[in-house]
Amino acid sequence: MAWHLAVQVDRDSAVSLTTQLQDAIKGMVEDRVLHPGTRLPSSRQLAQDLGLSRSVVVEAYEQLIAEGYLDAVRGSGTHVTRQLPEGAGSPSLLDPRPAPAVRWDLRVGIANLSNFPRQEWLSSYTKVLQNVGREGVDYPPVAGIPELRNELSGYLGRVRSVRTEPAHVMVTAGFAQGLALLCSSFQHLGIHELAIEEPGHNSQRRFILDTGIRPVPVPVDEEGLVVEELARTGVRAVLVTPAHQFPTGVTMSAKRKEELLRWAEEVDGWIIEDDYDGEFWFDRQARPPAVQDGDPERVIYAGTTSKVLVPGLRLGWLAIPPKLFPLMDRVRSRQDQGSDTLTQLAFADLMHGGLLDRHLRRVRSRYRSRSEAMAAAVREHLPDARMSGSAAGLHSYALLPQGTDEAALVQGALRRSVLVRGGQQFRFGGPAGRPALLLGYGSLPLSGISEAVAAIGEAYDELR
Ligand SMILES: Cc1ncc(COP(=O)(O)O)c(C=O)c1O
């Protein structure tokens, strides 16, 4: 029986055919277009239908089987699994799917509610509710209320050397909305491609694709995005995470920053600087300023409360080059009516009274001790690994020796009740990178770090 599957791939895309096929099938499963139990064509049949080599389909099927989307039963073919992976069907832009019940969850982007300054938030929110006038309950300006844009422009200059004015700050529903607005605005400017870092965020790549922009992966090395490669792509816009590259944790070198800024000038282009965890810096050396500081006319700086507070607030901001602001404001006003005023007022109050600074000082020292504990635990239990990204943020990246079976290690850790992600998940089909683990510590208790890494170490030793 020749089963048919209506799926398409783009041969001209920079994304590999395997990844495209994988994403397409995954999307159909998640959207319930393909129902649990549905039988898929054989790899030979699908390869023939799509004019692809069979190995492309085999690889895509195998990956989807490993991720729990498909089942293969000898003699009866490949089917959509009856029990989807937990959380499938509710993919968010950047946050991980709900976890199976495990003792230690090392995924990045897990909110730690116990760090949320409930008392401070409550007192700011109460104060706002007690004092708010009519303007507080009316439609807000789409770019945000003046009180918060004032606070943000001062704060960003003070903390991240961002050069901006309140009039050019836009409050958004997290970076997700900021990115969507940027993608729409770029299309108005005739820009239909956006370079992204590889490795990087796969869900972010899909998100960009869905806005109608073609994401073009560009490699990252120990100094950050490889600007020479970027220049070769011919694109005019790029999205980077220079402070703490996601996921490798690399901080972009000063030389690369200069090259990047020069590139933007040469191609008359735009740089989106995603500073998602820019507030957390643990090194003794001063934190390098934001790239935006080097060219406020070409760099769009983006920040968020998702790491500083919690992602559930859905609050972020963009510092926008003056000549791009009117277009973005127009695009925004066609899409929504602005962000929740009361939340904006409460956050402005939290900033104004110094409570945010106090909170940051408190959690920064907590995260610093976790980062140090993670580095110590890796030295002890995974001595073959080489760490990067420990100087900042809420996760580190452990590079493993060539030849390590990363998928088997992740599975071995899971059997020991540790949920950790491997580096391959953050690749888009370019050359396979070195095996690696992404070690998030934002939500782990200090005491759990050594135990979790010891379990990973056991799983690693078992593989050798
Ligand atoms: C690379 C990266 N950018 C941005 C964000 C924040 O996105 P949002 O503000 O939409 O929660 C995250 C997750 O917190 C992230 O991992």
Tab-separated table of C-alpha atoms and ligand atoms in Angstrom:
chain	number	residue	atom	x	y	z
A	1	MET	CA	0.000	0.000	0.000
A	2	ALA	CA	1.506	3.376	-1.024
A	3	TRP	CA	0.591	5.829	1.721
A	4	HIS	CA	0.798	9.483	0.815
A	5	LEU	CA	2.012	12.382	2.916
A	6	ALA	CA	1.405	15.976	1.795
A	7	VAL	CA	4.662	17.584	2.784
A	8	GLN	CA	6.948	19.995	0.975
A	9	VAL	CA	10.617	20.893	1.152
A	10	ASP	CA	12.490	23.830	-0.295
A	11	ARG	CA	15.650	22.813	-2.123
A	12	ASP	CA	16.953	26.405	-2.160
A	13	SER	CA	16.693	26.804	1.595
A	14	ALA	CA	19.842	27.130	3.716
A	15	VAL	CA	18.173	24.700	6.139
A	16	SER	CA	19.028	21.069	5.419
A	17	LEU	CA	16.405	18.863	3.763
A	18	THR	CA	16.431	16.524	6.768
A	19	THR	CA	15.707	19.367	9.182
A	20	GLN	CA	12.984	20.748	6.919
A	21	LEU	CA	11.311	17.373	6.669
A	22	GLN	CA	11.622	16.784	10.377
A	23	ASP	CA	10.145	20.202	11.201
A	24	ALA	CA	7.306	19.755	8.741
A	25	ILE	CA	6.253	16.374	10.132
A	26	LYS	CA	6.689	17.533	13.711
A	27	GLY	CA	4.520	20.579	13.008
A	28	MET	CA	1.801	18.383	11.466
A	29	VAL	CA	1.839	16.087	14.492
A	30	GLU	CA	1.731	18.985	16.930
A	31	ASP	CA	-1.086	20.695	15.058
A	32	ARG	CA	-2.998	17.388	15.045
A	33	VAL	CA	-3.019	17.407	11.261
A	34	LEU	CA	-1.446	13.993	11.617
A	35	HIS	CA	-3.383	12.080	14.245
A	36	PRO	CA	-1.951	9.614	16.750
A	37	GLY	CA	-1.580	6.197	15.126
A	38	THR	CA	-1.523	7.556	11.546
A	39	ARG	CA	0.678	5.475	9.304
A	40	LEU	CA	3.359	7.296	7.309
A	41	PRO	CA	4.744	6.257	3.938
A	42	SER	CA	7.870	4.121	3.988
A	43	SER	CA	11.119	6.051	3.767
A	44	ARG	CA	11.620	4.657	0.271
A	45	GLN	CA	8.142	5.801	-0.835
A	46	LEU	CA	8.428	9.284	0.661
A	47	ALA	CA	11.925	9.758	-0.749
A	48	GLN	CA	10.568	8.840	-4.173
A	49	ASP	CA	7.513	11.124	-3.841
A	50	LEU	CA	9.665	14.081	-2.841
A	51	GLY	CA	12.582	13.290	-5.143
A	52	LEU	CA	14.965	13.062	-2.187
A	53	SER	CA	17.642	10.605	-1.310
A	54	ARG	CA	16.337	7.888	0.978
A	55	SER	CA	18.934	8.674	3.662
A	56	VAL	CA	17.357	12.138	4.132
A	57	VAL	CA	13.993	10.576	5.002
A	58	VAL	CA	15.527	7.806	7.111
A	59	GLU	CA	17.441	10.372	9.142
A	60	ALA	CA	14.367	12.567	9.645
A	61	TYR	CA	12.252	9.569	10.710
A	62	GLU	CA	14.953	8.363	13.094
A	63	GLN	CA	15.219	11.741	14.757
A	64	LEU	CA	11.430	11.958	15.145
A	65	ILE	CA	11.386	8.459	16.627
A	66	ALA	CA	14.124	9.485	19.079
A	67	GLU	CA	12.110	12.575	20.047
A	68	GLY	CA	8.987	10.494	20.620
A	69	TYR	CA	6.881	11.766	17.705
A	70	LEU	CA	6.928	8.573	15.650
A	71	ASP	CA	7.062	4.845	16.360
A	72	ALA	CA	8.537	2.229	14.100
A	73	VAL	CA	7.349	-1.338	14.428
A	74	ARG	CA	9.166	-3.938	12.381
A	75	GLY	CA	6.812	-5.260	9.736
A	76	SER	CA	4.086	-2.646	10.230
A	77	GLY	CA	5.854	0.572	9.249
A	78	THR	CA	6.208	4.010	10.810
A	79	HIS	CA	3.309	5.592	12.688
A	80	VAL	CA	2.589	8.777	14.582
A	81	THR	CA	3.033	7.832	18.205
A	82	ARG	CA	-0.128	7.288	20.271
A	83	GLN	CA	1.395	9.037	23.264
A	84	LEU	CA	2.893	12.336	22.144
A	85	PRO	CA	5.941	13.721	23.991
A	86	GLU	CA	4.724	15.795	26.917
A	87	GLY	CA	4.018	19.366	25.915
A	88	ALA	CA	3.936	18.609	22.188
A	89	GLY	CA	1.311	20.771	20.569
A	90	SER	CA	2.025	23.815	22.713
A	91	PRO	CA	5.407	24.927	21.418
A	92	SER	CA	6.423	28.346	22.696
A	93	LEU	CA	9.029	30.554	21.116
A	94	LEU	CA	11.839	30.045	23.501
A	95	ASP	CA	10.883	28.083	26.520
A	96	PRO	CA	11.233	24.362	26.900
A	97	ARG	CA	8.346	21.952	26.838
A	98	PRO	CA	6.999	20.646	30.142
A	99	ALA	CA	9.309	18.038	31.530
A	100	PRO	CA	8.667	14.414	32.351
A	101	ALA	CA	8.854	14.003	36.128
A	102	VAL	CA	12.553	14.020	36.946
A	103	ARG	CA	14.578	14.762	40.009
A	104	TRP	CA	16.827	17.379	38.365
A	105	ASP	CA	15.795	19.525	35.423
A	106	LEU	CA	18.813	21.151	33.769
A	107	ARG	CA	17.005	22.640	30.811
A	108	VAL	CA	17.517	26.339	30.232
A	109	GLY	CA	14.612	28.719	30.430
A	110	ILE	CA	13.033	27.077	33.464
A	111	ALA	CA	11.618	29.812	35.628
A	112	ASN	CA	12.528	29.765	39.259
A	113	LEU	CA	9.463	31.132	40.961
A	114	SER	CA	11.162	31.201	44.335
A	115	ASN	CA	13.415	33.977	42.992
A	116	PHE	CA	10.481	36.145	41.989
A	117	PRO	CA	10.347	39.156	44.362
A	118	ARG	CA	6.718	38.603	45.316
A	119	GLN	CA	6.612	41.115	48.153
A	120	GLU	CA	8.216	43.877	46.105
A	121	TRP	CA	5.984	43.155	43.113
A	122	LEU	CA	2.922	43.099	45.312
A	123	SER	CA	3.779	46.395	46.949
A	124	SER	CA	4.470	48.088	43.585
A	125	TYR	CA	1.286	46.676	42.074
A	126	THR	CA	-0.801	47.680	45.089
A	127	LYS	CA	0.632	51.197	45.019
A	128	VAL	CA	-0.228	51.457	41.326
A	129	LEU	CA	-3.785	50.253	41.870
A	130	GLN	CA	-4.301	52.688	44.729
A	131	ASN	CA	-3.050	55.693	42.797
A	132	VAL	CA	-3.873	55.022	39.208
A	133	GLY	CA	-5.997	57.571	37.389
A	134	ARG	CA	-8.039	57.270	34.235
A	135	GLU	CA	-4.925	57.032	32.046
A	136	GLY	CA	-3.971	53.852	33.841
A	137	VAL	CA	-7.092	52.035	32.767
A	138	ASP	CA	-7.397	53.459	29.282
A	139	TYR	CA	-5.667	52.188	26.140
A	140	PRO	CA	-1.929	52.801	26.538
A	141	PRO	CA	0.333	54.219	23.804
A	142	VAL	CA	1.267	51.145	21.735
A	143	ALA	CA	4.994	51.663	22.342
A	144	GLY	CA	4.486	51.687	26.104
A	145	ILE	CA	3.641	54.110	28.885
A	146	PRO	CA	6.036	57.080	29.303
A	147	GLU	CA	6.875	56.191	32.939
A	148	LEU	CA	8.300	52.810	31.952
A	149	ARG	CA	10.051	54.020	28.810
A	150	ASN	CA	11.758	56.721	30.936
A	151	GLU	CA	12.875	54.188	33.497
A	152	LEU	CA	14.055	51.742	30.863
A	153	SER	CA	16.129	54.216	28.884
A	154	GLY	CA	17.958	55.285	32.057
A	155	TYR	CA	18.401	51.722	33.273
A	156	LEU	CA	19.698	50.401	29.951
A	157	GLY	CA	22.292	53.168	29.743
A	158	ARG	CA	23.389	52.618	33.334
A	159	VAL	CA	23.518	48.821	33.271
A	160	ARG	CA	24.309	47.933	29.635
A	161	SER	CA	25.700	51.186	28.139
A	162	VAL	CA	22.780	51.294	25.707
A	163	ARG	CA	22.442	54.745	24.109
A	164	THR	CA	18.776	55.542	23.668
A	165	GLU	CA	15.962	57.957	24.527
A	166	PRO	CA	12.549	57.170	26.045
A	167	ALA	CA	10.996	58.085	22.705
A	168	HIS	CA	12.852	55.226	21.026
A	169	VAL	CA	12.137	52.533	23.583
A	170	MET	CA	9.246	50.162	22.875
A	171	VAL	CA	7.684	47.924	25.507
A	172	THR	CA	6.741	44.491	24.145
A	173	ALA	CA	5.317	41.159	25.274
A	174	GLY	CA	8.793	39.694	25.740
A	175	PHE	CA	11.407	39.318	23.031
A	176	ALA	CA	9.005	37.063	21.154
A	177	GLN	CA	6.803	40.006	20.226
A	178	GLY	CA	9.829	42.212	19.614
A	179	LEU	CA	11.174	39.697	17.135
A	180	ALA	CA	7.831	39.316	15.383
A	181	LEU	CA	7.573	43.109	15.014
A	182	LEU	CA	11.102	43.317	13.685
A	183	CYS	CA	10.438	40.589	11.132
A	184	SER	CA	7.298	42.389	9.901
A	185	SER	CA	9.097	45.740	9.776
A	186	PHE	CA	12.054	44.291	7.863
A	187	GLN	CA	9.665	42.987	5.229
A	188	HIS	CA	8.319	46.512	4.777
A	189	LEU	CA	11.918	47.515	4.096
A	190	GLY	CA	12.339	44.789	1.477
A	191	ILE	CA	14.426	42.580	3.766
A	192	HIS	CA	13.282	38.960	3.553
A	193	GLU	CA	16.236	37.134	5.093
A	194	LEU	CA	17.624	37.203	8.595
A	195	ALA	CA	20.953	35.656	9.538
A	196	ILE	CA	20.837	33.689	12.786
A	197	GLU	CA	23.516	32.031	14.866
A	198	GLU	CA	24.238	28.321	14.488
A	199	PRO	CA	24.063	26.671	16.947
A	200	GLY	CA	21.045	28.597	18.134
A	201	HIS	CA	17.391	28.360	19.021
A	202	ASN	CA	15.504	25.954	16.788
A	203	SER	CA	12.111	27.194	17.899
A	204	GLN	CA	13.237	30.753	17.268
A	205	ARG	CA	14.305	29.729	13.759
A	206	ARG	CA	10.846	28.260	13.120
A	207	PHE	CA	9.212	31.360	14.569
A	208	ILE	CA	11.161	33.581	12.146
A	209	LEU	CA	10.251	31.316	9.247
A	210	ASP	CA	6.571	31.585	10.151
A	211	THR	CA	6.723	35.369	9.909
A	212	GLY	CA	7.693	34.962	6.243
A	213	ILE	CA	11.396	35.707	6.692
A	214	ARG	CA	14.026	33.159	5.627
A	215	PRO	CA	16.435	32.404	8.488
A	216	VAL	CA	20.025	31.951	7.263
A	217	PRO	CA	22.253	30.080	9.751
A	218	VAL	CA	25.791	31.433	10.257
A	219	PRO	CA	28.354	29.586	12.391
A	220	VAL	CA	29.605	30.685	15.793
A	221	ASP	CA	33.135	30.020	17.083
A	222	GLU	CA	34.966	30.856	20.350
A	223	GLU	CA	34.752	34.583	19.553
A	224	GLY	CA	31.076	34.652	18.631
A	225	LEU	CA	29.374	34.887	15.247
A	226	VAL	CA	31.844	34.422	12.366
A	227	VAL	CA	31.391	37.735	10.573
A	228	GLU	CA	33.334	36.620	7.495
A	229	GLU	CA	30.742	33.899	6.953
A	230	LEU	CA	27.952	36.369	7.596
A	231	ALA	CA	29.329	38.653	4.879
A	232	ARG	CA	29.338	35.721	2.450
A	233	THR	CA	25.577	35.169	2.838
A	234	GLY	CA	24.665	38.510	1.283
A	235	VAL	CA	21.922	39.158	3.890
A	236	ARG	CA	21.320	42.609	5.388
A	237	ALA	CA	20.043	41.734	8.857
A	238	VAL	CA	21.312	39.502	11.644
A	239	LEU	CA	20.107	38.315	15.038
A	240	VAL	CA	22.867	37.776	17.614
A	241	THR	CA	23.254	37.010	21.325
A	242	PRO	CA	26.658	38.672	21.871
A	243	ALA	CA	26.698	38.845	25.669
A	244	HIS	CA	26.151	35.118	26.197
A	245	GLN	CA	25.671	33.305	22.937
A	246	PHE	CA	22.742	30.923	23.016
A	247	PRO	CA	23.529	28.062	23.566
A	248	THR	CA	27.369	28.006	23.636
A	249	GLY	CA	27.651	30.802	26.210
A	250	VAL	CA	30.474	32.493	24.270
A	251	THR	CA	30.847	36.246	24.871
A	252	MET	CA	31.553	38.009	21.590
A	253	SER	CA	35.118	39.329	21.409
A	254	ALA	CA	35.792	43.047	20.972
A	255	LYS	CA	37.357	42.307	17.577
A	256	ARG	CA	34.233	40.491	16.367
A	257	LYS	CA	32.031	43.289	17.606
A	258	GLU	CA	34.018	45.738	15.526
A	259	GLU	CA	33.807	43.466	12.501
A	260	LEU	CA	30.068	43.078	12.996
A	261	LEU	CA	29.499	46.820	13.234
A	262	ARG	CA	31.662	47.380	10.147
A	263	TRP	CA	29.675	44.741	8.267
A	264	ALA	CA	26.395	46.482	9.146
A	265	GLU	CA	27.705	49.756	7.826
A	266	GLU	CA	29.038	48.210	4.637
A	267	VAL	CA	25.782	46.444	3.742
A	268	ASP	CA	23.584	49.243	5.119
A	269	GLY	CA	22.094	46.605	7.389
A	270	TRP	CA	20.614	45.926	10.814
A	271	ILE	CA	21.798	44.035	13.870
A	272	ILE	CA	19.310	42.680	16.421
A	273	GLU	CA	21.078	42.282	19.755
A	274	ASP	CA	19.177	39.790	21.913
A	275	ASP	CA	20.454	40.495	25.428
A	276	TYR	CA	18.246	37.870	27.066
A	277	ASP	CA	20.375	37.390	30.206
A	278	GLY	CA	22.601	40.469	29.995
A	279	GLU	CA	22.069	41.377	33.652
A	280	PHE	CA	23.864	38.285	34.901
A	281	TRP	CA	27.621	38.615	34.696
A	282	PHE	CA	29.927	36.888	37.161
A	283	ASP	CA	33.443	37.639	35.965
A	284	ARG	CA	35.701	40.027	37.861
A	285	GLN	CA	36.437	41.855	34.632
A	286	ALA	CA	33.872	44.490	33.733
A	287	ARG	CA	31.034	43.269	31.578
A	288	PRO	CA	31.574	44.326	27.954
A	289	PRO	CA	29.047	46.976	26.916
A	290	ALA	CA	26.183	46.123	24.594
A	291	VAL	CA	26.992	46.096	20.877
A	292	GLN	CA	24.310	48.795	20.515
A	293	ASP	CA	26.728	51.208	22.221
A	294	GLY	CA	28.915	50.990	19.093
A	295	ASP	CA	26.195	52.042	16.645
A	296	PRO	CA	22.762	53.059	17.987
A	297	GLU	CA	21.696	53.845	14.411
A	298	ARG	CA	21.979	50.233	13.226
A	299	VAL	CA	21.595	48.047	16.298
A	300	ILE	CA	18.223	47.181	17.771
A	301	TYR	CA	18.813	46.235	21.387
A	302	ALA	CA	16.338	43.769	22.971
A	303	GLY	CA	15.875	42.942	26.653
A	304	THR	CA	13.329	40.955	28.632
A	305	THR	CA	12.134	40.221	32.154
A	306	SER	CA	12.072	36.497	31.350
A	307	LYS	CA	15.404	35.824	33.101
A	308	VAL	CA	15.545	38.821	35.429
A	309	LEU	CA	12.090	38.088	36.867
A	310	VAL	CA	9.918	35.384	35.284
A	311	PRO	CA	8.822	34.654	31.679
A	312	GLY	CA	5.156	34.651	32.708
A	313	LEU	CA	5.133	38.446	32.983
A	314	ARG	CA	5.573	38.638	29.193
A	315	LEU	CA	7.404	41.923	29.404
A	316	GLY	CA	10.298	42.966	27.221
A	317	TRP	CA	11.699	46.042	25.495
A	318	LEU	CA	13.452	47.222	22.383
A	319	ALA	CA	15.773	50.206	22.046
A	320	ILE	CA	15.151	51.096	18.415
A	321	PRO	CA	17.282	53.221	16.075
A	322	PRO	CA	15.469	56.554	15.605
A	323	LYS	CA	15.011	56.118	11.860
A	324	LEU	CA	13.422	52.661	12.330
A	325	PHE	CA	11.130	53.625	15.203
A	326	PRO	CA	8.248	55.248	13.253
A	327	LEU	CA	7.892	52.171	11.017
A	328	MET	CA	7.913	49.791	13.978
A	329	ASP	CA	5.399	51.917	15.833
A	330	ARG	CA	3.112	51.829	12.787
A	331	VAL	CA	3.527	48.084	12.328
A	332	ARG	CA	2.761	47.550	16.009
A	333	SER	CA	-0.337	49.717	15.983
A	334	ARG	CA	-1.761	47.568	13.177
A	335	GLN	CA	-1.213	44.415	15.175
A	336	ASP	CA	-2.260	45.218	18.726
A	337	GLN	CA	-3.220	47.921	21.194
A	338	GLY	CA	-0.176	47.926	23.434
A	339	SER	CA	0.952	46.121	26.573
A	340	ASP	CA	-0.950	45.802	29.855
A	341	THR	CA	-0.763	49.238	31.521
A	342	LEU	CA	-0.952	48.093	35.130
A	343	THR	CA	1.953	45.676	34.669
A	344	GLN	CA	3.970	48.405	32.978
A	345	LEU	CA	3.246	50.841	35.810
A	346	ALA	CA	4.153	48.256	38.455
A	347	PHE	CA	7.411	47.426	36.719
A	348	ALA	CA	8.247	51.135	36.346
A	349	ASP	CA	7.632	51.551	40.065
A	350	LEU	CA	9.849	48.561	40.857
A	351	MET	CA	12.640	50.143	38.811
A	352	HIS	CA	12.129	53.659	40.097
A	353	GLY	CA	12.337	52.724	43.758
A	354	GLY	CA	15.572	50.718	43.267
A	355	LEU	CA	13.803	47.448	44.066
A	356	LEU	CA	14.798	45.897	40.756
A	357	ASP	CA	18.464	46.702	41.417
A	358	ARG	CA	18.187	45.194	44.879
A	359	HIS	CA	16.525	42.081	43.490
A	360	LEU	CA	19.196	41.774	40.801
A	361	ARG	CA	22.013	42.051	43.333
A	362	ARG	CA	20.394	39.303	45.365
A	363	VAL	CA	19.769	36.842	42.540
A	364	ARG	CA	23.055	37.621	40.802
A	365	SER	CA	24.946	36.366	43.823
A	366	ARG	CA	22.709	33.252	43.935
A	367	TYR	CA	23.353	32.507	40.284
A	368	ARG	CA	27.063	33.187	40.650
A	369	SER	CA	27.347	30.488	43.340
A	370	ARG	CA	25.379	28.102	41.136
A	371	SER	CA	27.596	28.826	38.159
A	372	GLU	CA	30.680	28.147	40.288
A	373	ALA	CA	29.131	24.983	41.722
A	374	MET	CA	28.340	23.790	38.190
A	375	ALA	CA	31.917	24.397	37.017
A	376	ALA	CA	33.272	22.552	40.088
A	377	ALA	CA	30.854	19.628	39.600
A	378	VAL	CA	31.832	19.289	35.932
A	379	ARG	CA	35.536	19.322	36.847
A	380	GLU	CA	34.886	16.553	39.351
A	381	HIS	CA	32.360	14.329	37.583
A	382	LEU	CA	32.906	15.065	33.891
A	383	PRO	CA	36.629	15.833	33.756
A	384	ASP	CA	36.794	15.210	29.985
A	385	ALA	CA	34.411	18.097	29.307
A	386	ARG	CA	35.495	21.616	28.402
A	387	MET	CA	33.232	24.335	29.764
A	388	SER	CA	32.225	27.575	28.117
A	389	GLY	CA	29.777	30.254	29.069
A	390	SER	CA	30.300	30.166	32.821
A	391	ALA	CA	31.002	33.885	33.102
A	392	ALA	CA	27.411	34.906	32.531
A	393	GLY	CA	23.764	33.940	32.380
A	394	LEU	CA	21.934	30.962	33.762
A	395	HIS	CA	23.536	28.118	31.884
A	396	SER	CA	26.920	26.747	30.858
A	397	TYR	CA	27.905	24.664	27.874
A	398	ALA	CA	30.014	21.543	28.301
A	399	LEU	CA	31.866	20.408	25.182
A	400	LEU	CA	32.499	16.658	25.196
A	401	PRO	CA	35.261	14.719	23.469
A	402	GLN	CA	34.711	13.916	19.781
A	403	GLY	CA	33.031	10.569	19.387
A	404	THR	CA	30.916	10.823	22.554
A	405	ASP	CA	27.436	9.479	21.825
A	406	GLU	CA	25.528	12.587	22.886
A	407	ALA	CA	22.041	11.111	22.424
A	408	ALA	CA	22.960	8.031	24.481
A	409	LEU	CA	24.398	10.262	27.196
A	410	VAL	CA	21.186	12.315	27.357
A	411	GLN	CA	19.179	9.076	27.603
A	412	GLY	CA	21.538	7.685	30.264
A	413	ALA	CA	21.101	10.874	32.308
A	414	LEU	CA	17.326	10.632	31.951
A	415	ARG	CA	17.380	7.063	33.265
A	416	ARG	CA	19.065	8.570	36.317
A	417	SER	CA	16.296	11.159	36.580
A	418	VAL	CA	18.301	14.072	35.160
A	419	LEU	CA	16.791	15.993	32.249
A	420	VAL	CA	19.494	17.658	30.197
A	421	ARG	CA	19.710	18.741	26.570
A	422	GLY	CA	22.394	17.807	24.089
A	423	GLY	CA	24.028	20.360	21.774
A	424	GLN	CA	22.744	18.746	18.546
A	425	GLN	CA	19.222	19.970	19.297
A	426	PHE	CA	20.450	23.481	18.673
A	427	ARG	CA	21.882	22.829	15.212
A	428	PHE	CA	20.029	23.483	11.994
A	429	GLY	CA	21.569	20.949	9.684
A	430	GLY	CA	25.021	22.442	9.113
A	431	PRO	CA	28.010	20.237	9.886
A	432	ALA	CA	27.457	18.282	13.116
A	433	GLY	CA	29.152	20.127	15.950
A	434	ARG	CA	31.158	18.673	18.769
A	435	PRO	CA	29.018	16.661	21.193
A	436	ALA	CA	27.941	18.927	24.035
A	437	LEU	CA	25.518	19.348	26.928
A	438	LEU	CA	23.627	22.457	27.872
A	439	LEU	CA	23.688	22.773	31.650
A	440	GLY	CA	21.019	25.125	32.993
A	441	TYR	CA	21.266	25.933	36.684
A	442	GLY	CA	18.737	28.731	37.031
A	443	SER	CA	16.156	26.580	38.753
A	444	LEU	CA	18.380	24.036	40.558
A	445	PRO	CA	18.996	24.237	44.275
A	446	LEU	CA	22.679	24.715	44.989
A	447	SER	CA	22.790	21.388	46.767
A	448	GLY	CA	21.388	19.547	43.730
A	449	ILE	CA	24.020	20.616	41.207
A	450	SER	CA	26.716	18.180	42.249
A	451	GLU	CA	24.239	15.296	42.477
A	452	ALA	CA	22.818	16.024	39.029
A	453	VAL	CA	26.239	16.273	37.378
A	454	ALA	CA	27.426	13.156	39.218
A	455	ALA	CA	24.540	11.249	37.632
A	456	ILE	CA	25.512	12.584	34.196
A	457	GLY	CA	29.112	11.565	34.949
A	458	GLU	CA	27.935	8.015	35.721
A	459	ALA	CA	26.015	7.892	32.447
A	460	TYR	CA	29.139	9.144	30.642
A	461	ASP	CA	31.374	6.530	32.262
A	462	GLU	CA	28.891	3.829	31.309
A	463	LEU	CA	29.308	4.773	27.627
A	464	ARG	CA	33.055	4.364	27.583
B	1	LIG	C1	18.021	33.239	23.315
B	1	LIG	C2	16.832	33.789	24.030
B	1	LIG	N1	16.345	34.982	23.653
B	1	LIG	C3	15.279	35.546	24.270
B	1	LIG	C4	14.652	34.915	25.320
B	1	LIG	C5	13.481	35.575	25.976
B	1	LIG	O1	12.328	35.546	25.213
B	1	LIG	P1	10.977	36.161	25.810
B	1	LIG	O2	11.322	37.533	26.272
B	1	LIG	O3	10.015	36.153	24.680
B	1	LIG	O4	10.545	35.301	26.941
B	1	LIG	C6	15.100	33.654	25.749
B	1	LIG	C7	14.452	32.925	26.839
B	1	LIG	O5	14.268	33.375	27.900
B	1	LIG	C8	16.224	33.085	25.088
B	1	LIG	O6	16.691	31.895	25.469
